XYZ file of C-alpha atoms in Angstrom:
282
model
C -5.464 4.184 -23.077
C -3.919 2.545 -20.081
C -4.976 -0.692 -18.805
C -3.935 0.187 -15.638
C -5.011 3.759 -13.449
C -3.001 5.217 -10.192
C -4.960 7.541 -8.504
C -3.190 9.835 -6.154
C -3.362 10.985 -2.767
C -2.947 14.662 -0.479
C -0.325 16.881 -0.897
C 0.259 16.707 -4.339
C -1.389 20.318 -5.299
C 1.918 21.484 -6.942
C 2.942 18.599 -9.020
C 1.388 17.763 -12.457
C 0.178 14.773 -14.246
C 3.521 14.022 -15.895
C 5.543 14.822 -12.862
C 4.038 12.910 -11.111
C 3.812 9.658 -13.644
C 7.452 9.869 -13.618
C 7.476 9.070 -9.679
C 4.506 6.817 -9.847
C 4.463 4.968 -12.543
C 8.509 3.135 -12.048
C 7.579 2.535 -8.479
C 4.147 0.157 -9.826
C 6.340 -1.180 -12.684
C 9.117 -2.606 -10.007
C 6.328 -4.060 -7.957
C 4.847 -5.747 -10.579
C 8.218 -6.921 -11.529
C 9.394 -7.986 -7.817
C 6.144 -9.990 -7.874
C 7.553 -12.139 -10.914
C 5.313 -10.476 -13.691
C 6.449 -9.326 -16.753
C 7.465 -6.122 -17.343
C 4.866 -3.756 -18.170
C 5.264 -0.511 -20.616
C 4.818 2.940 -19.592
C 2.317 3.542 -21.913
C 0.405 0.348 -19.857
C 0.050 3.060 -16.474
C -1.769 6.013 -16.429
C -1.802 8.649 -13.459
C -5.593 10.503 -12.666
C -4.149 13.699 -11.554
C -6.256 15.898 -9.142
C -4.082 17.766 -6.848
C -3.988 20.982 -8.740
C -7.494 21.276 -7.608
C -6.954 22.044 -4.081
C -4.239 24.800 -5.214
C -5.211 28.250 -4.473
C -5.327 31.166 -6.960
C -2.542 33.120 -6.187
C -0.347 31.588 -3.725
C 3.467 30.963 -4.564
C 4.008 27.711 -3.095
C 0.171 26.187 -3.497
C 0.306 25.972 0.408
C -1.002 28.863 2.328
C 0.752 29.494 6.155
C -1.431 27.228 7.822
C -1.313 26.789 11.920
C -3.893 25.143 14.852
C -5.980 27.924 14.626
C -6.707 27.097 11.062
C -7.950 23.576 11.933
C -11.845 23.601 11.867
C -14.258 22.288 14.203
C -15.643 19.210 13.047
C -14.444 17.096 10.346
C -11.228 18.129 10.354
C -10.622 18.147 14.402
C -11.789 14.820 14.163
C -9.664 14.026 11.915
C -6.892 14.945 13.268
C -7.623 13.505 16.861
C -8.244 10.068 15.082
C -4.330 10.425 13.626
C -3.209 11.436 17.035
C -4.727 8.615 18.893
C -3.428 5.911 16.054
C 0.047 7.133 16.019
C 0.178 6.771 19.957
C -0.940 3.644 19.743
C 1.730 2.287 17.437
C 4.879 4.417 18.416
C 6.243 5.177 21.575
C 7.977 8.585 20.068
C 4.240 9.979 20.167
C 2.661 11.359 23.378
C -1.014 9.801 23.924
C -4.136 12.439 24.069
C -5.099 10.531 27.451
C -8.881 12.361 28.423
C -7.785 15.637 26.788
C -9.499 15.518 23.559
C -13.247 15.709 25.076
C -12.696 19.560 24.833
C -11.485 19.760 21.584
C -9.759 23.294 22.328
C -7.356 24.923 20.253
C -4.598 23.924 22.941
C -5.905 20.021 22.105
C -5.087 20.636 18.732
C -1.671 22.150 18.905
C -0.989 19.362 21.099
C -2.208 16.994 18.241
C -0.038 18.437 16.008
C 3.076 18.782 18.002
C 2.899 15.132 19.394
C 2.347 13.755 15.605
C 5.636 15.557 14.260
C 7.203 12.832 16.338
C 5.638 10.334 14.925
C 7.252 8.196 11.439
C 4.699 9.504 9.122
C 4.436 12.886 9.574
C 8.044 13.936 10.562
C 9.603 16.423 8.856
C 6.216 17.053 6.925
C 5.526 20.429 8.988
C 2.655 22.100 10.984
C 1.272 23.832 7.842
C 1.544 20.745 5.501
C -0.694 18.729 8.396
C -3.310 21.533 8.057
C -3.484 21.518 4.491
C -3.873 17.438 4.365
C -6.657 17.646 7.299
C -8.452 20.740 4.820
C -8.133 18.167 1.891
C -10.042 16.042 2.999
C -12.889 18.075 4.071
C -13.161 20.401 0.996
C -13.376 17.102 -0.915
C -16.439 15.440 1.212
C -17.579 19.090 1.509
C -17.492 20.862 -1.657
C -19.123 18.930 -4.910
C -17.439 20.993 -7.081
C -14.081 19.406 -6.257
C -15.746 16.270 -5.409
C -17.429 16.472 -9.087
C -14.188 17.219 -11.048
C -11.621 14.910 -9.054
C -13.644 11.500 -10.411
C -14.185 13.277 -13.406
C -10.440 13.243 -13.692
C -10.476 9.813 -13.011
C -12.969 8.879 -15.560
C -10.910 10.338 -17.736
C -8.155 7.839 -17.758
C -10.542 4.798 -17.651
C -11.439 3.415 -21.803
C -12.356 -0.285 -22.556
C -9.170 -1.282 -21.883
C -8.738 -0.644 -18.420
C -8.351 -3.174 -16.111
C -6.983 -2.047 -13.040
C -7.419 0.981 -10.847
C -4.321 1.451 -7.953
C -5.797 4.882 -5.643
C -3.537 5.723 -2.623
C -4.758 7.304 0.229
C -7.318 10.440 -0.534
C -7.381 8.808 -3.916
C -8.888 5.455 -2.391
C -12.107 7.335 -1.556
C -12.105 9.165 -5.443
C -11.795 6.005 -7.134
C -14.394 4.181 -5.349
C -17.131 6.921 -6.060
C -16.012 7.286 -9.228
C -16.307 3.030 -9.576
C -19.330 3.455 -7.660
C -21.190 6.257 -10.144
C -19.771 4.020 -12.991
C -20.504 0.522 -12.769
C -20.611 0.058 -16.028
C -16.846 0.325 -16.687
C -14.848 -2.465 -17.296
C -12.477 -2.475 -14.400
C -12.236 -5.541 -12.936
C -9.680 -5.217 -10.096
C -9.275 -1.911 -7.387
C -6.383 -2.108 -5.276
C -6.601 0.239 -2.252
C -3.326 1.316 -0.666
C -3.029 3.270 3.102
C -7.168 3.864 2.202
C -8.896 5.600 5.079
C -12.081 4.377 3.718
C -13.104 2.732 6.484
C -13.164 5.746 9.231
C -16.532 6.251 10.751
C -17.468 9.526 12.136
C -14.965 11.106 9.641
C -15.161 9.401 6.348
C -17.213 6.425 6.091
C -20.305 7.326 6.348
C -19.868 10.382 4.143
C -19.228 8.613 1.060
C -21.263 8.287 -1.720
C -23.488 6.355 -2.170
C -23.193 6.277 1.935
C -23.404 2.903 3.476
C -26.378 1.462 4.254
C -27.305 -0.377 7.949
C -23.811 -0.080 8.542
C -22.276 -1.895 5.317
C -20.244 0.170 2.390
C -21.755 -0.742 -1.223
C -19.273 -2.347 -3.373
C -17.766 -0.269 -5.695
C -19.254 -0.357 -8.795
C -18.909 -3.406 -11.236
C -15.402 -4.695 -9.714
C -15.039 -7.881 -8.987
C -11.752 -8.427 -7.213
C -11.220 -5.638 -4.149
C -7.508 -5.819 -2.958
C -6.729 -3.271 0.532
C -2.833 -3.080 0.947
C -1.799 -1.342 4.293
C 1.186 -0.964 6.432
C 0.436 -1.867 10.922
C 1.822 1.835 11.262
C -0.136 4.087 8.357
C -1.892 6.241 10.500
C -4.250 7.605 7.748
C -5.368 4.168 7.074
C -6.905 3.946 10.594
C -8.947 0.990 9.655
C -6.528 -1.987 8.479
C -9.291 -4.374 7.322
C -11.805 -3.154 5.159
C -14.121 -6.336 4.940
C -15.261 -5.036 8.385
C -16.821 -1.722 6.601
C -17.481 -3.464 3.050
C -17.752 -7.239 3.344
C -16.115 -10.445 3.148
C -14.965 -9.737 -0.918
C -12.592 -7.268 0.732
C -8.887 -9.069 0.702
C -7.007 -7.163 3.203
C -3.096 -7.576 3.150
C -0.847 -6.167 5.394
C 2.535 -4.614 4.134
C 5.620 -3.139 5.748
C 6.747 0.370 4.621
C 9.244 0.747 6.921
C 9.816 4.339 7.884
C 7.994 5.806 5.259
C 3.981 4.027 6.233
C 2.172 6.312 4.616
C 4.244 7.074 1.469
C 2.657 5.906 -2.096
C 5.989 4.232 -3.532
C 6.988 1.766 -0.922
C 3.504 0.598 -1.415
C 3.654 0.378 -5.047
C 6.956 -1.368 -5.019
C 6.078 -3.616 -2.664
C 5.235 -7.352 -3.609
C 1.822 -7.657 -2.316
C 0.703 -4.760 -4.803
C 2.307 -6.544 -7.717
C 0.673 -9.669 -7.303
C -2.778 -7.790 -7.025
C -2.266 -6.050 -10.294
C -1.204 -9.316 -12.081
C -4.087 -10.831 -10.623
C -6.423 -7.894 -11.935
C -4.609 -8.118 -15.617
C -5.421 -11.918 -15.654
C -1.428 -12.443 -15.272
């Protein structure tokens, strides 16, 4: 088995656990190399595919014709508002909500989601593709079936000689229930990247276990917590995750350039490397 486990984020519903090594997998190896490591194998990386999970029965390209009117009330309106107000903040390109968002109408939302197609993450992504990341998220804190099988599918990847799990995104908050349920396993290193972990109102505090006065438990029997994230990843609304989990949190910012939110930029980049060495005793 691999020593080291990537763990996926949204979107990925029509790939496949090969498919998606083969995109994955080279991007980690260059970090690791750009960071002055040794080159690691392929057969060293393993990828805990999930996305196939939030593919409907049925439907020809996994991504049904979602618009606003498809965006629920509740989590997923406040999800949404919380990546409309970050991506004003940090680019010009995107309108601010101002006072508009107390209403939370379906005009508020189509105004969410035409001012973020401006923004550097989520251009050229599309209206329906926004939808379907916003309903990702909520069928996994909402539905345990999912919930269940996604960390089953990372357990699955994880043997005695892991070392080192790398979740991106979605995957961030998979891999640290699955550490969490699991603290027995003998990862030693989790390296977050663009993790919206730390989100309250939206994410945080529905995590499992859920935090307690305030604080996020650690996750599981780690003992080195590395969160990589780029100023202008909106999803990763909370840079610093020692505010939400404690002081054993190393936060280290990153620059994606255009792509903030994309998973290979932050694998490739140097900061990532030099966490996995770390975790591999390198």
């Amino acid at each position: 088995m691999a020593r080291i486990v990537v763990v996926h984020g949204v979107g990925k519903q029509v790939s496949g656990p090969e498919l998606l090594a083969s995109e994955l997998v080279p991007a980690l190896r260059s970090g690791v190399t750009l960071a002055g490591g040794p080159g690691l194998t392929g057969e060293e990386v393993a990828v805990a595919f999930y996305g196939d999970l939030f593919r409907r029965p049925g439907t020809r390209a996994g991504t049904p014709d979602y618009g606003a009117s498809d965006v629920q009330p509740g989590l997923e309106t406040d999800l949404l508002i919380s990546w409309w107000e970050a991506a004003a903040q940090h680019e010009r390109a995107v309108p601010g909500p101002g006072d508009s968002t107390r209403g939370r109408t379906p005009r508020v939302i189509q105004r969410a989601l035409d001012a973020l197609s401006h923004s550097r993450f989520f251009a050229g992504l599309g209206e329906r593709a926004m939808v379907a990341a916003l309903k990702q998220v909520r069928i996994y804190l909402t539905e345990d079936r999912v919930r269940r099988e996604a960390r089953q599918r990372v357990a699955d990847c994880v043997d005695e000689d892991t070392q080192v799990i790398v979740a991106h995104s979605l995957g961030s908050v998979v891999a640290y229930e699955a550490l969490s349920a699991n603290p027995d396993w003998p990862v030693g290193a989790f390296v977050t990247l663009g993790s919206p972990l730390g989100i309250r109102n939206v994410i945080f505090e529905r995590l499992c276990p859920p935090p307690r006065d305030g604080r996020g438990h650690w996750p599981g029997g780690v003992t080195s917590w590395t969160n990589i994230a780029d100023a202008g990843d909106v999803v990763a609304l909370v840079k610093r995750l020692a505010t939400r989990f404690g002081d054993r949190v190393h936060d280290v910012p990153v620059h994606n350039g255009a792509k903030a939110h994309d998973c290979r930029p932050y694998l490739t980049a140097k900061e990532t490397g030099r966490a996995i060495l770390d975790g591999l005793g390198r």
